[in-house]
mmCIF file of C-alpha atoms in Angstrom:
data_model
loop_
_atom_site.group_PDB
_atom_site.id
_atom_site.type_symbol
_atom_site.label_atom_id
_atom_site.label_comp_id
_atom_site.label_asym_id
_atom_site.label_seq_id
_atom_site.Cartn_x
_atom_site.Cartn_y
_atom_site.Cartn_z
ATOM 1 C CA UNK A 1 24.834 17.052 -0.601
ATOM 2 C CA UNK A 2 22.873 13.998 -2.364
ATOM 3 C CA UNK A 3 23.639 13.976 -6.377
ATOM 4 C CA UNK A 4 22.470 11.624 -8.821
ATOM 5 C CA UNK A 5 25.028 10.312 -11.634
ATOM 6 C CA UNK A 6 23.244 12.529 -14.286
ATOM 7 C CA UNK A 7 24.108 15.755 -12.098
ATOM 8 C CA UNK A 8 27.354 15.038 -11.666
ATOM 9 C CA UNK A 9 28.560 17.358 -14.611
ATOM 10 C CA UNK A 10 26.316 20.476 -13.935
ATOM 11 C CA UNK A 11 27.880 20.199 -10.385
ATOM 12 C CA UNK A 12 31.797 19.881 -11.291
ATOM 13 C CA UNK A 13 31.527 23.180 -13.422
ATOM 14 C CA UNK A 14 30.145 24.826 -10.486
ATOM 15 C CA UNK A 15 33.106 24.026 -8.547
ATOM 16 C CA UNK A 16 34.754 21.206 -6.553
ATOM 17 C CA UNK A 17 33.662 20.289 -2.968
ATOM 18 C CA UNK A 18 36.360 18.879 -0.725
ATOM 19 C CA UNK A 19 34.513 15.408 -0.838
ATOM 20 C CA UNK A 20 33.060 13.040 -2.802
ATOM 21 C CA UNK A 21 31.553 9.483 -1.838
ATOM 22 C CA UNK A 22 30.629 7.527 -4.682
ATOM 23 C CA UNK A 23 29.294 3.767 -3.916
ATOM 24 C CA UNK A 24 27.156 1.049 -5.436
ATOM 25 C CA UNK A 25 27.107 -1.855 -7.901
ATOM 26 C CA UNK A 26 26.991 -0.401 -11.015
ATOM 27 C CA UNK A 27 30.225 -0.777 -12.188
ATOM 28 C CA UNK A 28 30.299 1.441 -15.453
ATOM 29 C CA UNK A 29 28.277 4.819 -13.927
ATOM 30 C CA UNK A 30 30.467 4.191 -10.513
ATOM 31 C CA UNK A 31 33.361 4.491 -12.237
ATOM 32 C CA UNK A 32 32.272 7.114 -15.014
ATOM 33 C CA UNK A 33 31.573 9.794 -11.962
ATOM 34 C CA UNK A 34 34.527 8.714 -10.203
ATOM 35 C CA UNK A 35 36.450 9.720 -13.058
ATOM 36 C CA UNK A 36 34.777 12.890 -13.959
ATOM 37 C CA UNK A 37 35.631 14.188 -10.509
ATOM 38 C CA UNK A 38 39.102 13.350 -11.444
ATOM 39 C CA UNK A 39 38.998 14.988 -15.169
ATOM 40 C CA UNK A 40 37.648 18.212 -13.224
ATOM 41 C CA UNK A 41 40.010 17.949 -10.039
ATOM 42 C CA UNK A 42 43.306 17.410 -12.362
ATOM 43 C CA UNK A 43 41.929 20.573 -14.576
ATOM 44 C CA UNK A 44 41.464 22.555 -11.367
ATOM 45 C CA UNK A 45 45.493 22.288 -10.321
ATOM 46 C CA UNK A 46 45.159 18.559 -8.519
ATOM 47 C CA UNK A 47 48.165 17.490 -10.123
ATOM 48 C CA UNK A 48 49.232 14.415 -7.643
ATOM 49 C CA UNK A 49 46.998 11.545 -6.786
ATOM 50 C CA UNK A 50 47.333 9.151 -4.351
ATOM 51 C CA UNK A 51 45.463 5.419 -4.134
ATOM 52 C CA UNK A 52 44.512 4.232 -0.929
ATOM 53 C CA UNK A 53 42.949 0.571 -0.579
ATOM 54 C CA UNK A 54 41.195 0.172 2.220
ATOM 55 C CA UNK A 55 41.142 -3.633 2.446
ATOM 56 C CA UNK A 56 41.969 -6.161 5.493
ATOM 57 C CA UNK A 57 44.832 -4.790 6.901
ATOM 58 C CA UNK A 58 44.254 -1.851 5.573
ATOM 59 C CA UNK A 59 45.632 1.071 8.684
ATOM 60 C CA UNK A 60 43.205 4.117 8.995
ATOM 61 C CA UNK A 61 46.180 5.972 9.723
ATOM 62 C CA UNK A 62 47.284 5.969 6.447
ATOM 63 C CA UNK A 63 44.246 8.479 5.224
ATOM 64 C CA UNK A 64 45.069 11.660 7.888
ATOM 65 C CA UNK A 65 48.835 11.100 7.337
ATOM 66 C CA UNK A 66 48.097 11.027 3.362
ATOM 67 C CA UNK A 67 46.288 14.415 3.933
ATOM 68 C CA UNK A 68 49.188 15.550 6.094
ATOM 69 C CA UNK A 69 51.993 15.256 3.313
ATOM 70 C CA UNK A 70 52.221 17.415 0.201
ATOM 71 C CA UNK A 71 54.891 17.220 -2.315
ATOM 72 C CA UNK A 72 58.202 19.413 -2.511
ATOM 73 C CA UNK A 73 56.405 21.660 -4.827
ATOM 74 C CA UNK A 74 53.589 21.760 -2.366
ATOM 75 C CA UNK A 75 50.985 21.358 -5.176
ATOM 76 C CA UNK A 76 47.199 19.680 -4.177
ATOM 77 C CA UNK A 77 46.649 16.472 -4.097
ATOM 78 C CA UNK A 78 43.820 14.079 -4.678
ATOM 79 C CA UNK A 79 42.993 10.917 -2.236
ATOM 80 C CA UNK A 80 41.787 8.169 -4.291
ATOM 81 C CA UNK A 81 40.388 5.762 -1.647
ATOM 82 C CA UNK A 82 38.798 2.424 -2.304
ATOM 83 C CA UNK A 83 36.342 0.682 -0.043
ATOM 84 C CA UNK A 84 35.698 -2.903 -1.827
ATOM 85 C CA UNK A 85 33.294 -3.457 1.093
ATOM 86 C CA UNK A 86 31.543 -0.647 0.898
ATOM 87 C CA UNK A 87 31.413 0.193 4.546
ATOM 88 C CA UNK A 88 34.916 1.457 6.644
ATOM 89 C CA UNK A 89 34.321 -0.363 9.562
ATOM 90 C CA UNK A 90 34.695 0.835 13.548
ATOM 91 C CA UNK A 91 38.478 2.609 12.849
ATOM 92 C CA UNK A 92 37.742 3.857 9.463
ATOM 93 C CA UNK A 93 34.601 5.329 10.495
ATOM 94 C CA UNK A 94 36.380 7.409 13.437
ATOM 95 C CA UNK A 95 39.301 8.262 9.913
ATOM 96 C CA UNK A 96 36.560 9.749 8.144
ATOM 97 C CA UNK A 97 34.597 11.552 10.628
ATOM 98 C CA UNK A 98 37.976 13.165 12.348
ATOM 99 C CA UNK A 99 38.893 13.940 8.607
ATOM 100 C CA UNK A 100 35.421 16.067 8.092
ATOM 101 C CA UNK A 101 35.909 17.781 11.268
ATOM 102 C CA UNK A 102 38.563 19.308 10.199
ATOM 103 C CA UNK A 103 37.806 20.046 6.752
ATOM 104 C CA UNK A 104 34.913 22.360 8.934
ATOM 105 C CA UNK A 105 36.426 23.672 11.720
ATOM 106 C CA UNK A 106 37.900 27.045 11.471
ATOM 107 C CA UNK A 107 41.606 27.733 12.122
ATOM 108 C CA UNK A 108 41.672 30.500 14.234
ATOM 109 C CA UNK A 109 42.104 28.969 17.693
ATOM 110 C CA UNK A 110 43.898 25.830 16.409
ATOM 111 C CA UNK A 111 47.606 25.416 17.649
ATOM 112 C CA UNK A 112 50.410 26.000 14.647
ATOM 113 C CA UNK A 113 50.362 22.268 14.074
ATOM 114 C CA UNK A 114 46.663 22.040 13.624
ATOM 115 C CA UNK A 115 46.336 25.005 11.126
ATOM 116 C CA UNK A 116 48.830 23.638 9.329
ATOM 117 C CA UNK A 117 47.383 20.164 8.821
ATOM 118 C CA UNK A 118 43.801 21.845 8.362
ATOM 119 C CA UNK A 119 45.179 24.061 5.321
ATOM 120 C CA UNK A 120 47.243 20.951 3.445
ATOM 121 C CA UNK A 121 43.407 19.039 4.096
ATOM 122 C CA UNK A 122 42.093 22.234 2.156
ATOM 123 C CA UNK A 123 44.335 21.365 -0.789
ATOM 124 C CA UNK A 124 43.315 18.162 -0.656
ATOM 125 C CA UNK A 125 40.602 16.260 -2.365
ATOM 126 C CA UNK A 126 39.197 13.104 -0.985
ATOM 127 C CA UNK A 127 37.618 10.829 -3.761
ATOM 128 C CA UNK A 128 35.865 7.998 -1.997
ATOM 129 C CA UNK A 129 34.754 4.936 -3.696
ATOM 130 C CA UNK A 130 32.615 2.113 -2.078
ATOM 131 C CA UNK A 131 30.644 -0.942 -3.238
ATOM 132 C CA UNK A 132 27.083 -0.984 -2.393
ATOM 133 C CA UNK A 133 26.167 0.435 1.170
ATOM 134 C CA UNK A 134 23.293 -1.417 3.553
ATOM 135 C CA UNK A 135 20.584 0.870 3.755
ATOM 136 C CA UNK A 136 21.807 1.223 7.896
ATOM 137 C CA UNK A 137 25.112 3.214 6.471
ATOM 138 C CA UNK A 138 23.109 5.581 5.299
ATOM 139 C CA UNK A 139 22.136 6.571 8.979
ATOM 140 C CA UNK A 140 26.062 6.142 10.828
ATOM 141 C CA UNK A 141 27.587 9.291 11.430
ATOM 142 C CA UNK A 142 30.590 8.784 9.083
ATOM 143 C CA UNK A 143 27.841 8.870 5.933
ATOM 144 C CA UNK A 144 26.457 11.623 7.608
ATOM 145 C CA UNK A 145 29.640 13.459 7.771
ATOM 146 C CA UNK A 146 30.771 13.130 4.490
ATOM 147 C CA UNK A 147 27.319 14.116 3.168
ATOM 148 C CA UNK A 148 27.666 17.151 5.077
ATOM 149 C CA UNK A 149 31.067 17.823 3.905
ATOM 150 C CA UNK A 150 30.640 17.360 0.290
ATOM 151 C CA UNK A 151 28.832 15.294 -2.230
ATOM 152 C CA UNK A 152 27.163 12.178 -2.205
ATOM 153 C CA UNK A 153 26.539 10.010 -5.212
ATOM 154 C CA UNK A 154 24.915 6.742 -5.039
ATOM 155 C CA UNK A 155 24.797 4.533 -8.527
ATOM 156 C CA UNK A 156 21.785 2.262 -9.188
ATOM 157 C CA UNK A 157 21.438 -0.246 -11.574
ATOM 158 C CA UNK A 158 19.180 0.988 -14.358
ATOM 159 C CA UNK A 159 15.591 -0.809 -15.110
ATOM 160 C CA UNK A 160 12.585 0.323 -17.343
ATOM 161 C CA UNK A 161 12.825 3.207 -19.106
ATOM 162 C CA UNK A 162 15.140 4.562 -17.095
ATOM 163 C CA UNK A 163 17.507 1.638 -19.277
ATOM 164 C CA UNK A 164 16.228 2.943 -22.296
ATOM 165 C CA UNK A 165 16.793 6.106 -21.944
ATOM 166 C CA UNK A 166 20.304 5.876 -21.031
ATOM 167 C CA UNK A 167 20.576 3.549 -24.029
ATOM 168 C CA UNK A 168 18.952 5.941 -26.105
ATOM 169 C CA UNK A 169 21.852 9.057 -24.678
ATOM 170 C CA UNK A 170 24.784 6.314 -24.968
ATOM 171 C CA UNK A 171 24.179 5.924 -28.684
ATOM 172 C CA UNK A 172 23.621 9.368 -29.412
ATOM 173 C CA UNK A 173 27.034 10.350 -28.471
ATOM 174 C CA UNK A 174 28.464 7.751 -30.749
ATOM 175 C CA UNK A 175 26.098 9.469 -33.513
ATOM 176 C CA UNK A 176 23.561 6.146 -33.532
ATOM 177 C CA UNK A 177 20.071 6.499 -33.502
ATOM 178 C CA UNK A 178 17.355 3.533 -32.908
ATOM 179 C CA UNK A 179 13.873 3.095 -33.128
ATOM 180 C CA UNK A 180 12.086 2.066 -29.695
ATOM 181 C CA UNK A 181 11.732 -1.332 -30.706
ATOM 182 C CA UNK A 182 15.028 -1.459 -31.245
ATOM 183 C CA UNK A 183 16.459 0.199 -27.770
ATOM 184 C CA UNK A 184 13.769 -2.604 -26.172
ATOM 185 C CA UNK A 185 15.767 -5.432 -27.984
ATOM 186 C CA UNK A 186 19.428 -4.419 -26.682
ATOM 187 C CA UNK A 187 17.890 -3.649 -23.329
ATOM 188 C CA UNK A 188 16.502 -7.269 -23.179
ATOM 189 C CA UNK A 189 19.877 -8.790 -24.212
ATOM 190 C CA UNK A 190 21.817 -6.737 -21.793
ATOM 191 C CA UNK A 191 20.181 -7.568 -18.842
ATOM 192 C CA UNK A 192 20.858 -4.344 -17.320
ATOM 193 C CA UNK A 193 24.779 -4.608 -17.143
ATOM 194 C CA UNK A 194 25.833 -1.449 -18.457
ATOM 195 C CA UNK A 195 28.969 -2.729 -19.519
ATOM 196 C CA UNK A 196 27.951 -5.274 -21.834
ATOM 197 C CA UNK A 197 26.274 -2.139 -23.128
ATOM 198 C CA UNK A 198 28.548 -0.403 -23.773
ATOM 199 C CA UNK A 199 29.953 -2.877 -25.583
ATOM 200 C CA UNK A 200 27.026 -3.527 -27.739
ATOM 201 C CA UNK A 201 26.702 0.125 -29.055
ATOM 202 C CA UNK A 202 30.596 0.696 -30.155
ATOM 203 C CA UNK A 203 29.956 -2.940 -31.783
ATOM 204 C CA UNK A 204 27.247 -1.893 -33.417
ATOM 205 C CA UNK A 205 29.254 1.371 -33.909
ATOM 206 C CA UNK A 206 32.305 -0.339 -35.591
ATOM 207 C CA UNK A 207 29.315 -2.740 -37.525
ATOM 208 C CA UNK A 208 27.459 0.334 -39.103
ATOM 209 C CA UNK A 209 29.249 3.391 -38.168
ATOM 210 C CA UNK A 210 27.089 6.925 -37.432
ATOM 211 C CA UNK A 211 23.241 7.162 -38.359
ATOM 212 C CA UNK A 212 19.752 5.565 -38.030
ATOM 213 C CA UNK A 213 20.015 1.805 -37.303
ATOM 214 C CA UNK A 214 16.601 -0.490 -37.486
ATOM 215 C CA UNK A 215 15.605 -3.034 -35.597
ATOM 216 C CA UNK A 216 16.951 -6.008 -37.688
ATOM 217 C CA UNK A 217 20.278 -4.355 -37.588
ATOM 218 C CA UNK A 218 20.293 -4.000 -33.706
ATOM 219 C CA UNK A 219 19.056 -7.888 -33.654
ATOM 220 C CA UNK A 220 21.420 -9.424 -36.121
ATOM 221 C CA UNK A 221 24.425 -7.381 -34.026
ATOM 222 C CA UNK A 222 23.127 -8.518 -30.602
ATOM 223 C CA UNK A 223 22.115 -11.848 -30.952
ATOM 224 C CA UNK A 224 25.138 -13.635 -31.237
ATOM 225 C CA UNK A 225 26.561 -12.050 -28.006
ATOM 226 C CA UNK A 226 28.262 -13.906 -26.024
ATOM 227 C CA UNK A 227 27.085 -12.070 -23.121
ATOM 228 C CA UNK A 228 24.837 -15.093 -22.714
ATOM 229 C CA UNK A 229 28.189 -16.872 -21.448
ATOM 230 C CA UNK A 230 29.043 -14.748 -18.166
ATOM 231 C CA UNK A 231 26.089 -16.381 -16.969
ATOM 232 C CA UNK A 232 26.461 -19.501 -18.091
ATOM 233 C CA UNK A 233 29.754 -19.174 -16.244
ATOM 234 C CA UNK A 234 27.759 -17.846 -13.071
ATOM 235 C CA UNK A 235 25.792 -20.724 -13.133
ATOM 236 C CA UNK A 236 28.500 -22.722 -13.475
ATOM 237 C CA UNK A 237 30.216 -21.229 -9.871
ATOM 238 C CA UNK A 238 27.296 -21.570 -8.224
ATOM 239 C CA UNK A 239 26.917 -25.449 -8.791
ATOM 240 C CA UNK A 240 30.832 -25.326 -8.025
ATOM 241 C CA UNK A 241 31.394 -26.968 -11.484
ATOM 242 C CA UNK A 242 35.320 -26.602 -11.764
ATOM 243 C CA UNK A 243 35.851 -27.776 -15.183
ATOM 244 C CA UNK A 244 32.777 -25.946 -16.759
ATOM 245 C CA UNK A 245 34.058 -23.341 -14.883
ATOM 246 C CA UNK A 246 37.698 -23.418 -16.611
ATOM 247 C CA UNK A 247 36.434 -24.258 -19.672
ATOM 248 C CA UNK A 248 33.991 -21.488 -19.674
ATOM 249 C CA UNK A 249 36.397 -18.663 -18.496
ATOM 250 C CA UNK A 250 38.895 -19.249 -20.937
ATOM 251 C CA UNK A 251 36.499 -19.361 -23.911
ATOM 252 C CA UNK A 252 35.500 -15.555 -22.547
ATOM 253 C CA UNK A 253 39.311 -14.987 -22.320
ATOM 254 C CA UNK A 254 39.871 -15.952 -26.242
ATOM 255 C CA UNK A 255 36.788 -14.893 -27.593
ATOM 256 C CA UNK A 256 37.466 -10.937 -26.241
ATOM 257 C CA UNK A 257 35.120 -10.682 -23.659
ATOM 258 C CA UNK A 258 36.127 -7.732 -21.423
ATOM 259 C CA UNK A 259 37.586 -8.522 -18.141
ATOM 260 C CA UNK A 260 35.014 -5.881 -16.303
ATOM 261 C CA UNK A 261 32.470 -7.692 -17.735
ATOM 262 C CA UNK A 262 33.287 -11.037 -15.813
ATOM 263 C CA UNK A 263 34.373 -9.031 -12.519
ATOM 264 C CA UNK A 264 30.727 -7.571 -12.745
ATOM 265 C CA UNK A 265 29.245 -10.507 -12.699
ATOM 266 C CA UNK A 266 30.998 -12.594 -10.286
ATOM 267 C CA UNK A 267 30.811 -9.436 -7.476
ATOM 268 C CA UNK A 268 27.110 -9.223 -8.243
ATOM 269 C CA UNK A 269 26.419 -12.666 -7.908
ATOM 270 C CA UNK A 270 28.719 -12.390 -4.116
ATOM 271 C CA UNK A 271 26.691 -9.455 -3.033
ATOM 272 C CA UNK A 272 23.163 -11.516 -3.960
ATOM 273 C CA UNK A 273 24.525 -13.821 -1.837
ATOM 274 C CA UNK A 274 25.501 -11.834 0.830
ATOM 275 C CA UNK A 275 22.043 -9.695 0.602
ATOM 276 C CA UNK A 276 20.119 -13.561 0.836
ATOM 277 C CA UNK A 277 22.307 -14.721 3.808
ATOM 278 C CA UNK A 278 21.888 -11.262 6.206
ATOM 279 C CA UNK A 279 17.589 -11.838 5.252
ATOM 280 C CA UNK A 280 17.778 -15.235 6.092
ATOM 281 C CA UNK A 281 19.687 -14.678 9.475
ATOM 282 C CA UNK A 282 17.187 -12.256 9.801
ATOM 283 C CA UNK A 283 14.598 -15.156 10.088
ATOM 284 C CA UNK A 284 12.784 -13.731 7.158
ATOM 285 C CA UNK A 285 10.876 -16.020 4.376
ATOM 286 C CA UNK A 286 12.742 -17.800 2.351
ATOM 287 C CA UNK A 287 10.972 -17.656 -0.832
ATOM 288 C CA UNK A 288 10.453 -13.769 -0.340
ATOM 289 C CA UNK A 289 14.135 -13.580 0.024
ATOM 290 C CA UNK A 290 14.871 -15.338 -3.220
ATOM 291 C CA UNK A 291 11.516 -12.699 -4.651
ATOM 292 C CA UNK A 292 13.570 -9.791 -3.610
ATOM 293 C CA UNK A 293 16.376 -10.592 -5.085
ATOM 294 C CA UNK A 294 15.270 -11.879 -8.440
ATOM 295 C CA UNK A 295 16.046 -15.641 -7.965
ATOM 296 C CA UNK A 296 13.470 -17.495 -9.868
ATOM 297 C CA UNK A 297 12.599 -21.500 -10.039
ATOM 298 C CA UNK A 298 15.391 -22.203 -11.994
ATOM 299 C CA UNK A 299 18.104 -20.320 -9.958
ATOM 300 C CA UNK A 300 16.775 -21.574 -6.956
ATOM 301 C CA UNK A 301 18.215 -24.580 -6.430
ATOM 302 C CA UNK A 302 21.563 -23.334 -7.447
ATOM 303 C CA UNK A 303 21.743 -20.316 -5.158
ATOM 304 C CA UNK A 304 20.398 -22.506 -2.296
ATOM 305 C CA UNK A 305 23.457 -25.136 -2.845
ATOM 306 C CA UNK A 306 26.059 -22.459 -2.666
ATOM 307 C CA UNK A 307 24.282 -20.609 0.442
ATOM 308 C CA UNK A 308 25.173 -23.862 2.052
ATOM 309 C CA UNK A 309 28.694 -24.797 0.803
ATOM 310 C CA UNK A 310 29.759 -20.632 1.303
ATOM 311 C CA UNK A 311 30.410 -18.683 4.829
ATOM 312 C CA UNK A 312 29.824 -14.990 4.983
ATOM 313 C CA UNK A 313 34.004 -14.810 5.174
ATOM 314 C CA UNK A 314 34.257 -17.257 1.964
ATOM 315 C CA UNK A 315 31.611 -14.490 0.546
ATOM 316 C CA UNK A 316 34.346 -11.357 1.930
ATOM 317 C CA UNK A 317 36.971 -12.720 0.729
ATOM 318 C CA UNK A 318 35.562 -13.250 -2.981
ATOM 319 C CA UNK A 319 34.808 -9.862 -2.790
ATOM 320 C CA UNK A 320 38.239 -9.032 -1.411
ATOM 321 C CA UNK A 321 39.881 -10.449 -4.226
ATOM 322 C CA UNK A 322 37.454 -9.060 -6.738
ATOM 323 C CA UNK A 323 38.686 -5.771 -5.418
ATOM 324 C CA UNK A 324 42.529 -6.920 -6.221
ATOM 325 C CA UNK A 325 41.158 -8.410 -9.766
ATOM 326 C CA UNK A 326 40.042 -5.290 -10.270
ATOM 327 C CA UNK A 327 43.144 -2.954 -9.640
ATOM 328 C CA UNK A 328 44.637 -5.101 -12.185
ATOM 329 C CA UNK A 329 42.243 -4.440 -14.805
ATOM 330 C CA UNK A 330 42.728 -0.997 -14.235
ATOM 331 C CA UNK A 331 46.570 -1.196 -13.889
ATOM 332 C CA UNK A 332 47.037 -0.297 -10.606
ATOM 333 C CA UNK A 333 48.457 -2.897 -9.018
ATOM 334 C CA UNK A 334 50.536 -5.676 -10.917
ATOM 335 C CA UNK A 335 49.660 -9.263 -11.819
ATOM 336 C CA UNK A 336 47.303 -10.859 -14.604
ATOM 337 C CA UNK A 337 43.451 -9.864 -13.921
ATOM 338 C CA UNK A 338 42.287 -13.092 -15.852
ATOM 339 C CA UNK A 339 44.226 -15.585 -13.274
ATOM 340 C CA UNK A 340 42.700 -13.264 -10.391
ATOM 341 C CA UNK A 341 39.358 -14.145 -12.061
ATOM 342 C CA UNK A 342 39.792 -17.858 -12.249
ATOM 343 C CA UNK A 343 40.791 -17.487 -8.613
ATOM 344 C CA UNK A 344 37.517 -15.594 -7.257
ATOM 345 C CA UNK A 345 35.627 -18.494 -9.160
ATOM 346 C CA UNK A 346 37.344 -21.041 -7.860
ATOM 347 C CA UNK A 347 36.751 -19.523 -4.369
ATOM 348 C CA UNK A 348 33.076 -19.820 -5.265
ATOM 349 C CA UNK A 349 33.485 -23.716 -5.838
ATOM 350 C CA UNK A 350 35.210 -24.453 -2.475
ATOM 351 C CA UNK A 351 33.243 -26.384 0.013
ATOM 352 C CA UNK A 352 32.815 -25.166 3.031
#
């Protein structure tokens, strides 16, 4: 079943489906849903919760024999599992299918072992998330299966009004109201990263606290962002400028930028890349390519120079390591997030 982010909460009170595939490259709705499947999953009895990463090296096996194993006190069990590439590749795909099969077939004229794994897959939940799928994935049989088996919820970033509006709902629940003009002026700053959004309205939360704010308000709070900086420092990876670079990231360090803002960025600008290399391959126009994905005269040159110096497995592994950066962040996996930063832009800056 498709959802959209919006439906997400109508759906949870309903009840919980045994599935849910959540992917794109919106970083702040991907991970919103993702955690109010969680929120309603932990309040329906799902007491235990399990991380799977499924990165190179990553063994397939490790997903039916997850489902397989309860606790001692035999409670359910969520599957938290991570696909930084946004596709499972041949094995996973043959994981996730075989793991929908069973979720549907009945019991009755399984052997004892069968029955027995099919009811601890019942008390399971499996909470997929995934980067941004090719528009082929949405035709392979392991999307297909899991859209059959439970819900499907892809995350878009947000233009037009579309932006506004979710501007407009963002504030309200911090009790701030703006005029249009206003919304128009944060939208413009923000570029569409929701994150830096977010950030924007609880500043101008902390700046003015609840009510109406006007449109010199919203300006004066906005304008020295230094939002303007992330791409400054994206610019900066791109023309493989190491000591801008350093320089750059550590001012964001001191200055309190969050690190998901950064990680955003850098992953966005790897997936561009990616998206630019796969049309080029495909012998289509160059300067449609760089059209379609919003690369304009004075990007041009830079995206062009790194499109040369990086390989489609520089471009995996940046993303690769984004995915470890962003464990950190999130404190699931040990180390300092800000070092794994500096390394994904240094991995930008190598020449091929």
């Amino acid at each position: 079943m498709r959802l959209k982010p919006e439906q997400i909460g109508a759906a949870l009170q309903k009840g919980l489906a045994p599935v849910y595939f959540i992917s794109g490259d919106e970083p702040l709705q991907l991970g919103e849903v993702a955690d109010a499947v969680r929120a309603a999953a932990r309040k329906a009895g799902y007491d235990s919760r399990e991380v799977l990463v499924a990165d190179a090296g990553f063994s397939w096996h490790e997903l039916a024999e997850s489902a397989g194993t309860l606790s001692i006190f035999d409670d359910k069990k969520i599957i938290d599992l991570r696909l930084p590439l946004g596709t499972p590749g041949a094995d996973g795909s043959k994981a996730l299918i075989a793991y929908c099969e069973r979720l549907s077939a009945g019991m009755a004229c399984m052997p004892q072992a069968g029955r027995e794994l099919a009811r601890r897959t019942e008390d399971t939940l499996l909470l997929i998330t995934a980067a941004k799928m090719a528009g082929a994935s949405l035709k392979s049989r392991w999307f297909q299966a899991l859209d059959k088996a439970g819900c499907v919820i892809q995350v878009w970033p947000l233009e037009g009004q579309d932006l506004i509006r979710w501007l407009q709902q963002r504030m309200q629940q911090r009790g701030l109201q703006a005029e249009t003009e206003g919304l128009k002026i944060l939208a413009s700053r923000i570029e569409g990263n929701l994150l830096a959004a977010a950030q924007e309205i609880e500043k101008l939360y902390v700046l003015y606290g609840e009510g109406r704010l006007n449109n010199q308000q919203v300006f004066d709070a906005v304008a020295d962002s230094s939002r303007f900086d992330v791409f400054k420092l994206m610019d900066s990876v791109l023309a493989a400028r190491v000591g801008r670079i350093l320089k750059i990231l550590s001012g964001l360090q001191a200055e309190g930028v969050a690190a998901p803002v950064v990680l955003w960025a850098l992953t966005r600008e790897a997936r561009v890349l990616i998206r630019i290399k796969q049309a080029l391959a495909q012998g289509q126009n160059r300067a449609a390519v760089f059209k379609n994905n919003q690369i304009w005269d004075k990007r041009q040159q830079l995206v062009s120079d790194a499109l040369s110096r990086l390989s489609d497995s520089d471009l995996n592994s940046i993303l690769t390591l984004s995915a470890k950066a962003d464990r950190q962040i999130k404190g699931q996996q040990q180390g300092e997030p800000w070092e794994t930063l500096l390394a994904v832009c240094l991995m930008f800056a190598v020449k091929g």
